Amino acid sequence: MMRNKVFRPFFLTAAAVTVAEEGKKGMAPQNCVCRRSELPIYSNTVAVSTASIQDHCPPEPTFVEDIIRTIRQHLVSGYSTFEEVKLKGESMVNSTVSRADEVIQFLQKEDNTFPRYGAIAIGGLAGFILAIRGRLFKKTLYSLLGAGTVASVCYPNEARYYAQIGLAEARKYATIAYNFAYGGEVFEKDKEVAK
């Protein structure tokens, strides 16, 4: 599939360029540019020798120069295409971020209780859909994580408060588990934390 999507267009454009280059080689050579003073209008002599004009013509490009020019042209066109795609992508990302900020600000307003509840329910449903092939524990865990994530977006102050409580409880139980595993004594500080 990648061969069809990536390599085929590249080779088709390369074939078109090589055919165009062969067509240019078959054409008659164009007269080269010369200075104004060498034109018959500005000179004292009426006839200008074509040899002096041909002296100013650059030599025919070699095979290596043709290859390098073709590669350079492809790289420049590819880079310009990449820049266009990059600009479109940046504009899409910026518009998406601004819309997401508007939605978050809308959900964080105190008056919008029903949209908050709906967003939390949709978050829980999204978690359930992600875990649809799992068992009951996975479905429950993903649903709670989805609903909890959206709830923390809707209620950021409460989420921060409960996160601090959760970290304190986790530290307390980690200390108890460590002391239980290694048989250490519970220090006075740990006794106060456990209460």
mmCIF file with all atom_site columns, C-alpha atoms in Angstrom:
data_model
loop_
_atom_site.group_PDB
_atom_site.id
_atom_site.type_symbol
_atom_site.label_atom_id
_atom_site.label_alt_id
_atom_site.label_comp_id
_atom_site.label_asym_id
_atom_site.label_entity_id
_atom_site.label_seq_id
_atom_site.pdbx_PDB_ins_code
_atom_site.Cartn_x
_atom_site.Cartn_y
_atom_site.Cartn_z
_atom_site.occupancy
_atom_site.B_iso_or_equiv
_atom_site.pdbx_formal_charge
_atom_site.auth_seq_id
_atom_site.auth_comp_id
_atom_site.auth_asym_id
_atom_site.auth_atom_id
_atom_site.pdbx_PDB_model_num
ATOM 1   C CA . MET A 1 1   ? 0.000   0.000  0.000   1.00 0.00 ? 1   MET A CA 1
ATOM 2   C CA . MET A 1 2   ? 2.814   2.370  0.841   1.00 0.00 ? 2   MET A CA 1
ATOM 3   C CA . ARG A 1 3   ? 4.376   1.583  -2.497  1.00 0.00 ? 3   ARG A CA 1
ATOM 4   C CA . ASN A 1 4   ? 1.234   2.748  -4.291  1.00 0.00 ? 4   ASN A CA 1
ATOM 5   C CA . LYS A 1 5   ? 0.786   5.874  -2.165  1.00 0.00 ? 5   LYS A CA 1
ATOM 6   C CA . VAL A 1 6   ? 4.362   7.114  -1.976  1.00 0.00 ? 6   VAL A CA 1
ATOM 7   C CA . PHE A 1 7   ? 6.576   5.645  -4.649  1.00 0.00 ? 7   PHE A CA 1
ATOM 8   C CA . ARG A 1 8   ? 4.224   5.604  -7.630  1.00 0.00 ? 8   ARG A CA 1
ATOM 9   C CA . PRO A 1 9   ? 3.537   9.399  -7.650  1.00 0.00 ? 9   PRO A CA 1
ATOM 10  C CA . PHE A 1 10  ? 7.249   10.077 -7.182  1.00 0.00 ? 10  PHE A CA 1
ATOM 11  C CA . PHE A 1 11  ? 8.235   7.910  -10.130 1.00 0.00 ? 11  PHE A CA 1
ATOM 12  C CA . LEU A 1 12  ? 5.440   9.305  -12.307 1.00 0.00 ? 12  LEU A CA 1
ATOM 13  C CA . THR A 1 13  ? 6.599   12.863 -11.687 1.00 0.00 ? 13  THR A CA 1
ATOM 14  C CA . ALA A 1 14  ? 10.204  11.835 -12.281 1.00 0.00 ? 14  ALA A CA 1
ATOM 15  C CA . ALA A 1 15  ? 9.183   10.247 -15.580 1.00 0.00 ? 15  ALA A CA 1
ATOM 16  C CA . ALA A 1 16  ? 7.345   13.418 -16.584 1.00 0.00 ? 16  ALA A CA 1
ATOM 17  C CA . VAL A 1 17  ? 10.394  15.539 -15.797 1.00 0.00 ? 17  VAL A CA 1
ATOM 18  C CA . THR A 1 18  ? 12.746  13.287 -17.761 1.00 0.00 ? 18  THR A CA 1
ATOM 19  C CA . VAL A 1 19  ? 10.396  13.304 -20.763 1.00 0.00 ? 19  VAL A CA 1
ATOM 20  C CA . ALA A 1 20  ? 10.218  17.098 -20.556 1.00 0.00 ? 20  ALA A CA 1
ATOM 21  C CA . GLU A 1 21  ? 14.018  17.289 -20.360 1.00 0.00 ? 21  GLU A CA 1
ATOM 22  C CA . GLU A 1 22  ? 14.346  15.096 -23.452 1.00 0.00 ? 22  GLU A CA 1
ATOM 23  C CA . GLY A 1 23  ? 11.856  17.333 -25.245 1.00 0.00 ? 23  GLY A CA 1
ATOM 24  C CA . LYS A 1 24  ? 13.969  20.388 -24.386 1.00 0.00 ? 24  LYS A CA 1
ATOM 25  C CA . LYS A 1 25  ? 17.105  18.745 -25.713 1.00 0.00 ? 25  LYS A CA 1
ATOM 26  C CA . GLY A 1 26  ? 15.411  18.085 -29.051 1.00 0.00 ? 26  GLY A CA 1
ATOM 27  C CA . MET A 1 27  ? 14.493  21.772 -29.467 1.00 0.00 ? 27  MET A CA 1
ATOM 28  C CA . ALA A 1 28  ? 16.650  24.250 -31.311 1.00 0.00 ? 28  ALA A CA 1
ATOM 29  C CA . PRO A 1 29  ? 19.096  26.116 -29.053 1.00 0.00 ? 29  PRO A CA 1
ATOM 30  C CA . GLN A 1 30  ? 17.892  29.549 -28.029 1.00 0.00 ? 30  GLN A CA 1
ATOM 31  C CA . ASN A 1 31  ? 19.997  32.626 -28.538 1.00 0.00 ? 31  ASN A CA 1
ATOM 32  C CA . CYS A 1 32  ? 21.805  33.615 -25.410 1.00 0.00 ? 32  CYS A CA 1
ATOM 33  C CA . VAL A 1 33  ? 21.479  36.937 -23.705 1.00 0.00 ? 33  VAL A CA 1
ATOM 34  C CA . CYS A 1 34  ? 24.065  39.559 -24.515 1.00 0.00 ? 34  CYS A CA 1
ATOM 35  C CA . ARG A 1 35  ? 24.849  43.076 -23.338 1.00 0.00 ? 35  ARG A CA 1
ATOM 36  C CA . ARG A 1 36  ? 23.106  46.170 -24.643 1.00 0.00 ? 36  ARG A CA 1
ATOM 37  C CA . SER A 1 37  ? 26.337  47.484 -26.062 1.00 0.00 ? 37  SER A CA 1
ATOM 38  C CA . GLU A 1 38  ? 26.689  44.401 -28.242 1.00 0.00 ? 38  GLU A CA 1
ATOM 39  C CA . LEU A 1 39  ? 23.324  44.911 -29.910 1.00 0.00 ? 39  LEU A CA 1
ATOM 40  C CA . PRO A 1 40  ? 23.438  46.432 -33.397 1.00 0.00 ? 40  PRO A CA 1
ATOM 41  C CA . ILE A 1 41  ? 21.297  49.380 -32.312 1.00 0.00 ? 41  ILE A CA 1
ATOM 42  C CA . TYR A 1 42  ? 23.873  50.693 -29.867 1.00 0.00 ? 42  TYR A CA 1
ATOM 43  C CA . SER A 1 43  ? 27.060  49.853 -31.684 1.00 0.00 ? 43  SER A CA 1
ATOM 44  C CA . ASN A 1 44  ? 28.809  51.664 -34.505 1.00 0.00 ? 44  ASN A CA 1
ATOM 45  C CA . THR A 1 45  ? 28.989  48.552 -36.616 1.00 0.00 ? 45  THR A CA 1
ATOM 46  C CA . VAL A 1 46  ? 25.851  47.389 -38.260 1.00 0.00 ? 46  VAL A CA 1
ATOM 47  C CA . ALA A 1 47  ? 26.604  43.676 -38.305 1.00 0.00 ? 47  ALA A CA 1
ATOM 48  C CA . VAL A 1 48  ? 27.183  41.865 -35.070 1.00 0.00 ? 48  VAL A CA 1
ATOM 49  C CA . SER A 1 49  ? 28.909  38.585 -35.399 1.00 0.00 ? 49  SER A CA 1
ATOM 50  C CA . THR A 1 50  ? 27.035  35.625 -34.016 1.00 0.00 ? 50  THR A CA 1
ATOM 51  C CA . ALA A 1 51  ? 30.301  34.247 -32.734 1.00 0.00 ? 51  ALA A CA 1
ATOM 52  C CA . SER A 1 52  ? 30.543  37.009 -30.132 1.00 0.00 ? 52  SER A CA 1
ATOM 53  C CA . ILE A 1 53  ? 27.017  36.194 -28.965 1.00 0.00 ? 53  ILE A CA 1
ATOM 54  C CA . GLN A 1 54  ? 27.794  32.487 -28.839 1.00 0.00 ? 54  GLN A CA 1
ATOM 55  C CA . ASP A 1 55  ? 30.844  33.238 -26.699 1.00 0.00 ? 55  ASP A CA 1
ATOM 56  C CA . HIS A 1 56  ? 28.493  34.481 -23.950 1.00 0.00 ? 56  HIS A CA 1
ATOM 57  C CA . CYS A 1 57  ? 26.338  31.347 -23.984 1.00 0.00 ? 57  CYS A CA 1
ATOM 58  C CA . PRO A 1 58  ? 26.923  28.982 -21.100 1.00 0.00 ? 58  PRO A CA 1
ATOM 59  C CA . PRO A 1 59  ? 28.059  25.506 -22.012 1.00 0.00 ? 59  PRO A CA 1
ATOM 60  C CA . GLU A 1 60  ? 25.539  22.686 -22.206 1.00 0.00 ? 60  GLU A CA 1
ATOM 61  C CA . PRO A 1 61  ? 24.934  21.134 -18.778 1.00 0.00 ? 61  PRO A CA 1
ATOM 62  C CA . THR A 1 62  ? 26.568  17.793 -18.184 1.00 0.00 ? 62  THR A CA 1
ATOM 63  C CA . PHE A 1 63  ? 24.767  14.602 -17.213 1.00 0.00 ? 63  PHE A CA 1
ATOM 64  C CA . VAL A 1 64  ? 25.584  15.090 -13.514 1.00 0.00 ? 64  VAL A CA 1
ATOM 65  C CA . GLU A 1 65  ? 24.396  18.702 -13.586 1.00 0.00 ? 65  GLU A CA 1
ATOM 66  C CA . ASP A 1 66  ? 21.105  17.571 -15.135 1.00 0.00 ? 66  ASP A CA 1
ATOM 67  C CA . ILE A 1 67  ? 20.620  14.995 -12.399 1.00 0.00 ? 67  ILE A CA 1
ATOM 68  C CA . ILE A 1 68  ? 21.462  17.485 -9.647  1.00 0.00 ? 68  ILE A CA 1
ATOM 69  C CA . ARG A 1 69  ? 19.134  20.104 -11.140 1.00 0.00 ? 69  ARG A CA 1
ATOM 70  C CA . THR A 1 70  ? 16.297  17.573 -11.358 1.00 0.00 ? 70  THR A CA 1
ATOM 71  C CA . ILE A 1 71  ? 16.839  16.451 -7.773  1.00 0.00 ? 71  ILE A CA 1
ATOM 72  C CA . ARG A 1 72  ? 16.993  20.064 -6.581  1.00 0.00 ? 72  ARG A CA 1
ATOM 73  C CA . GLN A 1 73  ? 13.764  20.926 -8.401  1.00 0.00 ? 73  GLN A CA 1
ATOM 74  C CA . HIS A 1 74  ? 12.005  17.942 -6.827  1.00 0.00 ? 74  HIS A CA 1
ATOM 75  C CA . LEU A 1 75  ? 13.298  18.847 -3.376  1.00 0.00 ? 75  LEU A CA 1
ATOM 76  C CA . VAL A 1 76  ? 12.169  22.461 -3.738  1.00 0.00 ? 76  VAL A CA 1
ATOM 77  C CA . SER A 1 77  ? 8.707   21.438 -4.930  1.00 0.00 ? 77  SER A CA 1
ATOM 78  C CA . GLY A 1 78  ? 8.458   18.860 -2.127  1.00 0.00 ? 78  GLY A CA 1
ATOM 79  C CA . TYR A 1 79  ? 9.530   21.429 0.449   1.00 0.00 ? 79  TYR A CA 1
ATOM 80  C CA . SER A 1 80  ? 6.968   23.951 -0.813  1.00 0.00 ? 80  SER A CA 1
ATOM 81  C CA . THR A 1 81  ? 4.276   21.264 -0.614  1.00 0.00 ? 81  THR A CA 1
ATOM 82  C CA . PHE A 1 82  ? 5.415   20.429 2.915   1.00 0.00 ? 82  PHE A CA 1
ATOM 83  C CA . GLU A 1 83  ? 5.225   24.122 3.879   1.00 0.00 ? 83  GLU A CA 1
ATOM 84  C CA . GLU A 1 84  ? 1.661   24.363 2.532   1.00 0.00 ? 84  GLU A CA 1
ATOM 85  C CA . VAL A 1 85  ? 0.598   21.271 4.466   1.00 0.00 ? 85  VAL A CA 1
ATOM 86  C CA . LYS A 1 86  ? 2.360   22.592 7.575   1.00 0.00 ? 86  LYS A CA 1
ATOM 87  C CA . LEU A 1 87  ? 0.527   25.930 7.364   1.00 0.00 ? 87  LEU A CA 1
ATOM 88  C CA . LYS A 1 88  ? -2.825  24.176 6.900   1.00 0.00 ? 88  LYS A CA 1
ATOM 89  C CA . GLY A 1 89  ? -2.080  21.882 9.828   1.00 0.00 ? 89  GLY A CA 1
ATOM 90  C CA . GLU A 1 90  ? -1.070  24.780 12.065  1.00 0.00 ? 90  GLU A CA 1
ATOM 91  C CA . SER A 1 91  ? -4.245  26.682 11.222  1.00 0.00 ? 91  SER A CA 1
ATOM 92  C CA . MET A 1 92  ? -6.360  23.586 11.918  1.00 0.00 ? 92  MET A CA 1
ATOM 93  C CA . VAL A 1 93  ? -4.616  22.963 15.245  1.00 0.00 ? 93  VAL A CA 1
ATOM 94  C CA . ASN A 1 94  ? -4.977  26.614 16.286  1.00 0.00 ? 94  ASN A CA 1
ATOM 95  C CA . SER A 1 95  ? -8.692  26.659 15.431  1.00 0.00 ? 95  SER A CA 1
ATOM 96  C CA . THR A 1 96  ? -9.232  23.362 17.272  1.00 0.00 ? 96  THR A CA 1
ATOM 97  C CA . VAL A 1 97  ? -7.420  24.631 20.366  1.00 0.00 ? 97  VAL A CA 1
ATOM 98  C CA . SER A 1 98  ? -9.421  27.862 20.387  1.00 0.00 ? 98  SER A CA 1
ATOM 99  C CA . ARG A 1 99  ? -12.702 25.936 20.061  1.00 0.00 ? 99  ARG A CA 1
ATOM 100 C CA . ALA A 1 100 ? -11.677 23.544 22.834  1.00 0.00 ? 100 ALA A CA 1
ATOM 101 C CA . ASP A 1 101 ? -10.844 26.512 25.076  1.00 0.00 ? 101 ASP A CA 1
ATOM 102 C CA . GLU A 1 102 ? -14.283 27.979 24.405  1.00 0.00 ? 102 GLU A CA 1
ATOM 103 C CA . VAL A 1 103 ? -15.957 24.672 25.294  1.00 0.00 ? 103 VAL A CA 1
ATOM 104 C CA . ILE A 1 104 ? -13.901 24.335 28.489  1.00 0.00 ? 104 ILE A CA 1
ATOM 105 C CA . GLN A 1 105 ? -14.744 27.895 29.536  1.00 0.00 ? 105 GLN A CA 1
ATOM 106 C CA . PHE A 1 106 ? -18.422 27.187 28.822  1.00 0.00 ? 106 PHE A CA 1
ATOM 107 C CA . LEU A 1 107 ? -18.335 24.026 30.940  1.00 0.00 ? 107 LEU A CA 1
ATOM 108 C CA . GLN A 1 108 ? -16.567 25.763 33.829  1.00 0.00 ? 108 GLN A CA 1
ATOM 109 C CA . LYS A 1 109 ? -19.277 28.412 34.257  1.00 0.00 ? 109 LYS A CA 1
ATOM 110 C CA . GLU A 1 110 ? -21.359 27.950 37.395  1.00 0.00 ? 110 GLU A CA 1
ATOM 111 C CA . ASP A 1 111 ? -24.698 28.361 35.593  1.00 0.00 ? 111 ASP A CA 1
ATOM 112 C CA . ASN A 1 112 ? -24.173 25.451 33.205  1.00 0.00 ? 112 ASN A CA 1
ATOM 113 C CA . THR A 1 113 ? -24.978 22.495 35.465  1.00 0.00 ? 113 THR A CA 1
ATOM 114 C CA . PHE A 1 114 ? -26.853 20.360 32.944  1.00 0.00 ? 114 PHE A CA 1
ATOM 115 C CA . PRO A 1 115 ? -24.196 20.682 30.221  1.00 0.00 ? 115 PRO A CA 1
ATOM 116 C CA . ARG A 1 116 ? -21.630 19.662 32.846  1.00 0.00 ? 116 ARG A CA 1
ATOM 117 C CA . TYR A 1 117 ? -23.608 16.569 33.765  1.00 0.00 ? 117 TYR A CA 1
ATOM 118 C CA . GLY A 1 118 ? -23.998 15.704 30.105  1.00 0.00 ? 118 GLY A CA 1
ATOM 119 C CA . ALA A 1 119 ? -20.271 16.129 29.453  1.00 0.00 ? 119 ALA A CA 1
ATOM 120 C CA . ILE A 1 120 ? -19.409 13.900 32.424  1.00 0.00 ? 120 ILE A CA 1
ATOM 121 C CA . ALA A 1 121 ? -21.849 11.253 31.178  1.00 0.00 ? 121 ALA A CA 1
ATOM 122 C CA . ILE A 1 122 ? -20.322 11.433 27.690  1.00 0.00 ? 122 ILE A CA 1
ATOM 123 C CA . GLY A 1 123 ? -16.848 11.024 29.211  1.00 0.00 ? 123 GLY A CA 1
ATOM 124 C CA . GLY A 1 124 ? -18.001 7.923  31.076  1.00 0.00 ? 124 GLY A CA 1
ATOM 125 C CA . LEU A 1 125 ? -19.630 6.563  27.930  1.00 0.00 ? 125 LEU A CA 1
ATOM 126 C CA . ALA A 1 126 ? -16.438 7.193  25.949  1.00 0.00 ? 126 ALA A CA 1
ATOM 127 C CA . GLY A 1 127 ? -14.453 5.230  28.537  1.00 0.00 ? 127 GLY A CA 1
ATOM 128 C CA . PHE A 1 128 ? -16.996 2.419  28.355  1.00 0.00 ? 128 PHE A CA 1
ATOM 129 C CA . ILE A 1 129 ? -16.750 2.346  24.555  1.00 0.00 ? 129 ILE A CA 1
ATOM 130 C CA . LEU A 1 130 ? -12.949 2.174  24.727  1.00 0.00 ? 130 LEU A CA 1
ATOM 131 C CA . ALA A 1 131 ? -13.231 -0.856 27.033  1.00 0.00 ? 131 ALA A CA 1
ATOM 132 C CA . ILE A 1 132 ? -16.137 -2.523 25.242  1.00 0.00 ? 132 ILE A CA 1
ATOM 133 C CA . ARG A 1 133 ? -14.197 -5.744 24.583  1.00 0.00 ? 133 ARG A CA 1
ATOM 134 C CA . GLY A 1 134 ? -12.888 -6.040 28.119  1.00 0.00 ? 134 GLY A CA 1
ATOM 135 C CA . ARG A 1 135 ? -14.422 -7.625 31.164  1.00 0.00 ? 135 ARG A CA 1
ATOM 136 C CA . LEU A 1 136 ? -16.422 -5.920 33.882  1.00 0.00 ? 136 LEU A CA 1
ATOM 137 C CA . PHE A 1 137 ? -13.397 -4.545 35.756  1.00 0.00 ? 137 PHE A CA 1
ATOM 138 C CA . LYS A 1 138 ? -11.905 -2.946 32.644  1.00 0.00 ? 138 LYS A CA 1
ATOM 139 C CA . LYS A 1 139 ? -15.253 -1.454 31.616  1.00 0.00 ? 139 LYS A CA 1
ATOM 140 C CA . THR A 1 140 ? -15.786 -0.036 35.090  1.00 0.00 ? 140 THR A CA 1
ATOM 141 C CA . LEU A 1 141 ? -12.250 1.334  35.344  1.00 0.00 ? 141 LEU A CA 1
ATOM 142 C CA . TYR A 1 142 ? -12.310 3.003  31.919  1.00 0.00 ? 142 TYR A CA 1
ATOM 143 C CA . SER A 1 143 ? -15.778 4.445  32.532  1.00 0.00 ? 143 SER A CA 1
ATOM 144 C CA . LEU A 1 144 ? -14.669 5.911  35.854  1.00 0.00 ? 144 LEU A CA 1
ATOM 145 C CA . LEU A 1 145 ? -11.486 7.314  34.303  1.00 0.00 ? 145 LEU A CA 1
ATOM 146 C CA . GLY A 1 146 ? -13.417 8.917  31.429  1.00 0.00 ? 146 GLY A CA 1
ATOM 147 C CA . ALA A 1 147 ? -16.039 10.424 33.710  1.00 0.00 ? 147 ALA A CA 1
ATOM 148 C CA . GLY A 1 148 ? -13.387 11.521 36.223  1.00 0.00 ? 148 GLY A CA 1
ATOM 149 C CA . THR A 1 149 ? -11.292 13.212 33.556  1.00 0.00 ? 149 THR A CA 1
ATOM 150 C CA . VAL A 1 150 ? -14.220 15.217 32.224  1.00 0.00 ? 150 VAL A CA 1
ATOM 151 C CA . ALA A 1 151 ? -15.366 15.996 35.776  1.00 0.00 ? 151 ALA A CA 1
ATOM 152 C CA . SER A 1 152 ? -11.898 17.355 36.586  1.00 0.00 ? 152 SER A CA 1
ATOM 153 C CA . VAL A 1 153 ? -12.168 19.611 33.526  1.00 0.00 ? 153 VAL A CA 1
ATOM 154 C CA . CYS A 1 154 ? -15.640 20.798 34.547  1.00 0.00 ? 154 CYS A CA 1
ATOM 155 C CA . TYR A 1 155 ? -14.768 21.273 38.232  1.00 0.00 ? 155 TYR A CA 1
ATOM 156 C CA . PRO A 1 156 ? -11.038 22.168 38.363  1.00 0.00 ? 156 PRO A CA 1
ATOM 157 C CA . ASN A 1 157 ? -10.960 23.518 41.953  1.00 0.00 ? 157 ASN A CA 1
ATOM 158 C CA . GLU A 1 158 ? -12.692 20.470 43.407  1.00 0.00 ? 158 GLU A CA 1
ATOM 159 C CA . ALA A 1 159 ? -10.444 18.189 41.341  1.00 0.00 ? 159 ALA A CA 1
ATOM 160 C CA . ARG A 1 160 ? -7.350  19.897 42.738  1.00 0.00 ? 160 ARG A CA 1
ATOM 161 C CA . TYR A 1 161 ? -8.661  19.560 46.311  1.00 0.00 ? 161 TYR A CA 1
ATOM 162 C CA . TYR A 1 162 ? -9.517  15.868 45.971  1.00 0.00 ? 162 TYR A CA 1
ATOM 163 C CA . ALA A 1 163 ? -6.213  15.175 44.209  1.00 0.00 ? 163 ALA A CA 1
ATOM 164 C CA . GLN A 1 164 ? -4.343  16.547 47.232  1.00 0.00 ? 164 GLN A CA 1
ATOM 165 C CA . ILE A 1 165 ? -6.435  14.390 49.559  1.00 0.00 ? 165 ILE A CA 1
ATOM 166 C CA . GLY A 1 166 ? -5.795  11.356 47.364  1.00 0.00 ? 166 GLY A CA 1
ATOM 167 C CA . LEU A 1 167 ? -2.036  11.963 47.374  1.00 0.00 ? 167 LEU A CA 1
ATOM 168 C CA . ALA A 1 168 ? -2.009  12.270 51.170  1.00 0.00 ? 168 ALA A CA 1
ATOM 169 C CA . GLU A 1 169 ? -3.959  9.018  51.528  1.00 0.00 ? 169 GLU A CA 1
ATOM 170 C CA . ALA A 1 170 ? -1.670  7.269  49.030  1.00 0.00 ? 170 ALA A CA 1
ATOM 171 C CA . ARG A 1 171 ? 1.418   8.365  50.995  1.00 0.00 ? 171 ARG A CA 1
ATOM 172 C CA . LYS A 1 172 ? -0.150  7.146  54.223  1.00 0.00 ? 172 LYS A CA 1
ATOM 173 C CA . TYR A 1 173 ? -0.992  3.712  52.848  1.00 0.00 ? 173 TYR A CA 1
ATOM 174 C CA . ALA A 1 174 ? 2.371   3.427  51.078  1.00 0.00 ? 174 ALA A CA 1
ATOM 175 C CA . THR A 1 175 ? 4.139   4.060  54.393  1.00 0.00 ? 175 THR A CA 1
ATOM 176 C CA . ILE A 1 176 ? 1.967   1.485  56.145  1.00 0.00 ? 176 ILE A CA 1
ATOM 177 C CA . ALA A 1 177 ? 2.616   -1.068 53.392  1.00 0.00 ? 177 ALA A CA 1
ATOM 178 C CA . TYR A 1 178 ? 6.374   -0.401 53.502  1.00 0.00 ? 178 TYR A CA 1
ATOM 179 C CA . ASN A 1 179 ? 6.494   -0.869 57.269  1.00 0.00 ? 179 ASN A CA 1
ATOM 180 C CA . PHE A 1 180 ? 4.364   -4.001 57.008  1.00 0.00 ? 180 PHE A CA 1
ATOM 181 C CA . ALA A 1 181 ? 6.577   -5.498 54.287  1.00 0.00 ? 181 ALA A CA 1
ATOM 182 C CA . TYR A 1 182 ? 9.908   -4.804 55.984  1.00 0.00 ? 182 TYR A CA 1
ATOM 183 C CA . GLY A 1 183 ? 8.735   -5.270 59.566  1.00 0.00 ? 183 GLY A CA 1
ATOM 184 C CA . GLY A 1 184 ? 9.752   -1.800 60.650  1.00 0.00 ? 184 GLY A CA 1
ATOM 185 C CA . GLU A 1 185 ? 8.221   -0.064 63.589  1.00 0.00 ? 185 GLU A CA 1
ATOM 186 C CA . VAL A 1 186 ? 5.600   2.540  63.011  1.00 0.00 ? 186 VAL A CA 1
ATOM 187 C CA . PHE A 1 187 ? 7.098   5.887  63.920  1.00 0.00 ? 187 PHE A CA 1
ATOM 188 C CA . GLU A 1 188 ? 5.204   8.536  65.834  1.00 0.00 ? 188 GLU A CA 1
ATOM 189 C CA . LYS A 1 189 ? 4.858   10.593 62.675  1.00 0.00 ? 189 LYS A CA 1
ATOM 190 C CA . ASP A 1 190 ? 3.320   7.627  60.855  1.00 0.00 ? 190 ASP A CA 1
ATOM 191 C CA . LYS A 1 191 ? 0.964   6.992  63.772  1.00 0.00 ? 191 LYS A CA 1
ATOM 192 C CA . GLU A 1 192 ? -0.273  10.574 63.516  1.00 0.00 ? 192 GLU A CA 1
ATOM 193 C CA . VAL A 1 193 ? -0.711  10.249 59.762  1.00 0.00 ? 193 VAL A CA 1
ATOM 194 C CA . ALA A 1 194 ? -2.597  6.957  60.174  1.00 0.00 ? 194 ALA A CA 1
ATOM 195 C CA . LYS A 1 195 ? -5.107  8.586  62.544  1.00 0.00 ? 195 LYS A CA 1
#
